[in-house]
GROMACS .gro file of C-alpha atoms in nm:
model
  240
    1MET     CA    1 -15.988  19.829  10.991
    2VAL     CA    2 -15.880  19.500  11.146
    3PRO     CA    3 -15.786  19.233  10.890
    4VAL     CA    4 -16.023  18.938  10.878
    5GLY     CA    5 -15.877  18.607  10.981
    6THR     CA    6 -15.925  18.289  10.780
    7ALA     CA    7 -16.003  17.939  10.893
    8SER     CA    8 -15.636  17.839  10.855
    9GLY     CA    9 -15.529  18.105  11.103
   10THR     CA   10 -15.380  18.336  10.842
   11ARG     CA   11 -15.497  18.693  10.808
   12LYS     CA   12 -15.613  18.874  10.500
   13LEU     CA   13 -15.359  19.122  10.372
   14ARG     CA   14 -15.433  19.485  10.292
   15VAL     CA   15 -15.317  19.614   9.956
   16LEU     CA   16 -15.319  19.976   9.841
   17ALA     CA   17 -15.440  19.997   9.479
   18LEU     CA   18 -15.340  20.294   9.260
   19HIS     CA   19 -15.521  20.359   8.932
   20GLY     CA   20 -15.376  20.468   8.599
   21TYR     CA   21 -15.391  20.803   8.421
   22LEU     CA   22 -15.741  20.922   8.323
   23GLN     CA   23 -15.894  20.671   8.565
   24ASN     CA   24 -16.029  20.695   8.918
   25ALA     CA   25 -16.064  20.465   9.215
   26GLU     CA   26 -16.410  20.339   9.116
   27VAL     CA   27 -16.312  20.272   8.754
   28PHE     CA   28 -16.002  20.084   8.867
   29ARG     CA   29 -16.205  19.884   9.116
   30SER     CA   30 -16.446  19.786   8.840
   31ARG     CA   31 -16.169  19.687   8.601
   32THR     CA   32 -16.004  19.464   8.860
   33GLY     CA   33 -16.322  19.270   8.936
   34ALA     CA   34 -16.195  18.932   8.818
   35LEU     CA   35 -15.863  18.982   8.994
   36ARG     CA   36 -16.033  19.090   9.317
   37LYS     CA   37 -16.249  18.778   9.306
   38ALA     CA   38 -15.941  18.558   9.266
   39LEU     CA   39 -15.771  18.730   9.560
   40LYS     CA   40 -16.070  18.762   9.794
   41LYS     CA   41 -15.947  18.494  10.036
   42HIS     CA   42 -15.601  18.644  10.052
   43CYS     CA   43 -15.628  19.023  10.052
   44ASP     CA   44 -15.848  19.331  10.044
   45LEU     CA   45 -15.772  19.601   9.788
   46VAL     CA   46 -15.811  19.961   9.904
   47PHE     CA   47 -15.860  20.202   9.612
   48LEU     CA   48 -15.761  20.568   9.621
   49ASP     CA   49 -15.821  20.863   9.387
   50ALA     CA   50 -15.521  21.064   9.269
   51PRO     CA   51 -15.548  21.436   9.357
   52HIS     CA   52 -15.506  21.593   9.012
   53GLU     CA   53 -15.820  21.633   8.806
   54ILE     CA   54 -15.786  21.590   8.430
   55LYS     CA   55 -16.062  21.752   8.224
   56VAL     CA   56 -16.165  21.559   7.913
   57ASP     CA   57 -16.413  21.622   7.633
   58LEU     CA   58 -16.688  21.386   7.517
   59GLN     CA   59 -16.440  21.199   7.298
   60GLY     CA   60 -16.212  21.136   7.595
   61ASN     CA   61 -15.945  21.385   7.486
   62GLU     CA   62 -15.770  21.580   7.758
   63ILE     CA   63 -15.863  21.949   7.739
   64LYS     CA   64 -15.748  22.086   8.074
   65SER     CA   65 -15.540  21.980   8.371
   66CYS     CA   66 -15.564  22.137   8.712
   67GLY     CA   67 -15.468  22.067   9.068
   68GLY     CA   68 -15.804  22.075   9.241
   69LYS     CA   69 -16.123  21.877   9.266
   70GLU     CA   70 -16.378  22.154   9.230
   71GLY     CA   71 -16.703  22.094   9.044
   72GLU     CA   72 -16.935  21.799   9.020
   73ASP     CA   73 -16.823  21.646   8.692
   74GLN     CA   74 -16.483  21.517   8.797
   75SER     CA   75 -16.411  21.163   8.687
   76TYR     CA   76 -16.054  21.147   8.564
   77TYR     CA   77 -15.738  21.189   8.770
   78GLY     CA   78 -15.362  21.159   8.750
   79TRP     CA   79 -15.075  21.123   8.996
   80TRP     CA   80 -14.887  21.404   8.818
   81ILE     CA   81 -14.937  21.638   8.522
   82ALA     CA   82 -14.719  21.692   8.216
   83SER     CA   83 -14.614  22.055   8.249
   84GLU     CA   84 -14.537  22.095   7.878
   85GLY     CA   85 -14.843  21.906   7.754
   86GLY     CA   86 -14.864  21.560   7.603
   87PRO     CA   87 -14.899  21.230   7.788
   88PRO     CA   88 -14.747  21.236   8.139
   89ARG     CA   89 -14.571  20.904   8.084
   90GLU     CA   90 -14.355  21.078   7.820
   91SER     CA   91 -14.316  21.414   7.991
   92LYS     CA   92 -13.965  21.523   8.086
   93SER     CA   93 -14.110  21.786   8.317
   94ALA     CA   94 -14.387  21.670   8.548
   95GLU     CA   95 -14.580  21.863   8.809
   96GLY     CA   96 -14.779  21.759   9.111
   97TRP     CA   97 -14.606  21.447   9.241
   98GLU     CA   98 -14.528  21.610   9.577
   99ARG     CA   99 -14.897  21.674   9.631
  100SER     CA  100 -14.977  21.314   9.540
  101LEU     CA  101 -14.708  21.187   9.775
  102GLY     CA  102 -14.862  21.392  10.056
  103LEU     CA  103 -15.204  21.243   9.983
  104LEU     CA  104 -15.057  20.893   9.979
  105GLU     CA  105 -14.878  20.954  10.308
  106GLU     CA  106 -15.207  21.067  10.463
  107ALA     CA  107 -15.379  20.754  10.330
  108LEU     CA  108 -15.109  20.530  10.477
  109GLU     CA  109 -15.157  20.692  10.817
  110ARG     CA  110 -15.537  20.702  10.796
  111ASP     CA  111 -15.612  20.364  10.637
  112GLY     CA  112 -15.297  20.162  10.698
  113PRO     CA  113 -15.094  19.977  10.769
  114PHE     CA  114 -15.079  19.815  10.427
  115ASP     CA  115 -14.897  19.495  10.345
  116GLY     CA  116 -14.861  19.555   9.973
  117VAL     CA  117 -14.921  19.793   9.688
  118LEU     CA  118 -15.070  19.726   9.344
  119GLY     CA  119 -15.066  19.972   9.057
  120PHE     CA  120 -15.148  20.005   8.688
  121SER     CA  121 -14.957  20.223   8.439
  122MET     CA  122 -14.907  20.567   8.602
  123GLY     CA  123 -15.037  20.404   8.921
  124ALA     CA  124 -14.763  20.141   8.895
  125ALA     CA  125 -14.504  20.417   8.857
  126ALA     CA  126 -14.660  20.599   9.153
  127SER     CA  127 -14.648  20.275   9.354
  128ALA     CA  128 -14.276  20.239   9.287
  129LEU     CA  129 -14.216  20.607   9.369
  130LEU     CA  130 -14.403  20.560   9.697
  131CYS     CA  131 -14.189  20.256   9.782
  132ALA     CA  132 -13.878  20.465   9.707
  133ALA     CA  133 -14.004  20.750   9.928
  134ILE     CA  134 -14.056  20.507  10.216
  135GLU     CA  135 -13.712  20.352  10.158
  136SER     CA  136 -13.540  20.692  10.158
  137LYS     CA  137 -13.733  20.796  10.473
  138LYS     CA  138 -13.909  21.077  10.291
  139VAL     CA  139 -14.224  20.901  10.410
  140GLN     CA  140 -14.174  20.795  10.771
  141ASN     CA  141 -14.515  20.698  10.903
  142HIS     CA  142 -14.532  20.360  10.730
  143GLU     CA  143 -14.299  20.063  10.713
  144GLN     CA  144 -14.187  19.949  10.371
  145PHE     CA  145 -14.446  19.743  10.186
  146LYS     CA  146 -14.386  19.371  10.196
  147PHE     CA  147 -14.455  19.333   9.823
  148ALA     CA  148 -14.554  19.517   9.506
  149ILE     CA  149 -14.758  19.413   9.200
  150LEU     CA  150 -14.710  19.640   8.898
  151PHE     CA  151 -14.894  19.624   8.565
  152GLY     CA  152 -14.762  19.828   8.272
  153GLY     CA  153 -14.536  20.032   8.497
  154PHE     CA  154 -14.256  20.264   8.389
  155VAL     CA  155 -13.982  20.495   8.514
  156PRO     CA  156 -14.098  20.856   8.465
  157ARG     CA  157 -13.910  21.066   8.208
  158ASP     CA  158 -13.891  21.356   8.451
  159PRO     CA  159 -13.528  21.344   8.577
  160VAL     CA  160 -13.619  21.439   8.935
  161LEU     CA  161 -13.880  21.164   8.962
  162ALA     CA  162 -13.655  20.915   8.784
  163ASP     CA  163 -13.363  20.989   9.017
  164SER     CA  164 -13.579  20.957   9.328
  165LEU     CA  165 -13.680  20.613   9.205
  166LEU     CA  166 -13.354  20.480   9.064
  167SER     CA  167 -13.132  20.612   9.345
  168VAL     CA  168 -13.268  20.354   9.591
  169LYS     CA  169 -13.268  19.976   9.589
  170LEU     CA  170 -13.590  19.811   9.699
  171GLY     CA  171 -13.557  19.464   9.841
  172LEU     CA  172 -13.927  19.384   9.857
  173PRO     CA  173 -14.066  19.102   9.640
  174SER     CA  174 -14.226  19.240   9.325
  175LEU     CA  175 -14.430  19.103   9.037
  176HIS     CA  176 -14.417  19.300   8.711
  177TYR     CA  177 -14.645  19.253   8.409
  178SER     CA  178 -14.598  19.394   8.061
  179GLY     CA  179 -14.820  19.346   7.755
  180GLN     CA  180 -14.666  19.216   7.434
  181ASN     CA  181 -14.916  19.433   7.246
  182ASP     CA  182 -14.882  19.735   7.473
  183GLN     CA  183 -14.827  20.035   7.247
  184LEU     CA  184 -14.838  20.290   7.530
  185VAL     CA  185 -14.579  20.147   7.769
  186VAL     CA  186 -14.353  19.911   7.579
  187GLU     CA  187 -14.175  19.618   7.741
  188GLN     CA  188 -13.840  19.797   7.766
  189ARG     CA  189 -13.990  20.078   7.971
  190SER     CA  190 -14.151  19.833   8.213
  191ARG     CA  191 -13.821  19.647   8.245
  192GLU     CA  192 -13.651  19.972   8.348
  193LEU     CA  193 -13.846  19.955   8.674
  194LEU     CA  194 -13.656  19.640   8.764
  195GLN     CA  195 -13.349  19.856   8.824
  196SER     CA  196 -13.508  19.969   9.150
  197PHE     CA  197 -13.599  19.619   9.263
  198GLY     CA  198 -13.353  19.343   9.344
  199GLU     CA  199 -13.319  19.085   9.064
  200GLU     CA  200 -13.365  18.794   9.301
  201GLU     CA  201 -13.683  18.944   9.448
  202SER     CA  202 -13.842  19.047   9.114
  203THR     CA  203 -14.047  18.849   8.866
  204PHE     CA  204 -14.114  18.991   8.519
  205VAL     CA  205 -14.394  18.839   8.311
  206LEU     CA  206 -14.507  18.915   7.956
  207HIS     CA  207 -14.874  18.869   7.872
  208PRO     CA  208 -15.022  18.865   7.519
  209GLN     CA  209 -15.263  19.158   7.563
  210GLY     CA  210 -15.212  19.536   7.551
  211HIS     CA  211 -15.204  19.818   7.805
  212CYS     CA  212 -15.434  19.670   8.067
  213ILE     CA  213 -15.465  19.439   8.362
  214PRO     CA  214 -15.515  19.129   8.148
  215SER     CA  215 -15.833  18.929   8.177
  216LEU     CA  216 -15.651  18.599   8.161
  217ARG     CA  217 -15.686  18.308   8.399
  218GLU     CA  218 -15.311  18.240   8.400
  219VAL     CA  219 -15.245  18.597   8.511
  220ARG     CA  220 -15.500  18.579   8.791
  221GLU     CA  221 -15.359  18.247   8.908
  222LYS     CA  222 -15.002  18.380   8.902
  223VAL     CA  223 -15.097  18.688   9.103
  224LYS     CA  224 -15.300  18.473   9.343
  225GLU     CA  225 -15.003  18.241   9.395
  226PHE     CA  226 -14.775  18.538   9.456
  227VAL     CA  227 -15.009  18.703   9.709
  228ALA     CA  228 -15.079  18.371   9.886
  229ALA     CA  229 -14.704  18.323   9.933
  230GLN     CA  230 -14.674  18.672  10.081
  231GLN     CA  231 -14.972  18.603  10.305
  232SER     CA  232 -14.802  18.291  10.436
  233ILE     CA  233 -14.478  18.482  10.501
  234CYS     CA  234 -14.663  18.763  10.679
  235THR     CA  235 -14.853  18.519  10.898
  236THR     CA  236 -14.537  18.328  10.991
  237SER     CA  237 -14.357  18.653  11.069
  238ASN     CA  238 -14.640  18.771  11.294
  239LYS     CA  239 -14.633  18.445  11.492
  240SER     CA  240 -14.256  18.451  11.549
   0.00000   0.00000   0.00000
């Protein structure tokens, strides 16, 4: 897809959007409606389903995890699975990231190039892991993203995933959000992600809500300002 130009001569950016655990691409698209509206002149978000299906009961409790997408009732996915049970964000032994990385690499080749990446919760962790894989040349068919926007992100507990993330230094500009009332991914865990991003290139912002992409005007305006700045940089770079 060719980016659409704007009247000012800039081009719209393309941003890969990765959903959180027990979500899917359509749910994430719906929950970012206000943000997408704020960013519509600056970028297009491209949403992608994770490959691991998570079975849930009528109360929303996880009852089975598997690696496929068989059946017609799939709705909930994850970027990896906790091998010993429990929430994947706390698991010290995760399974399935390599499969997810392969799917993401295929998406980059098929739908890219992408200028930036945006993720929520497990999707924010997956976004950072993808940036690290590109930086370490494990993924070679896509240049490093020009920026990252991460909501409620964290460094995985799994030591292999954590090392693959923390062993590289990412110089791309990044915007990190953490909720003051987030009981699932506390502020300290989101701050740990900053270790992989340069201090001068990173911005960390606390918002007053919980584990979500906050529905606050000041958040939308901050993200819009950040993306508009990246759009200007990308346009200038393309002209030089």
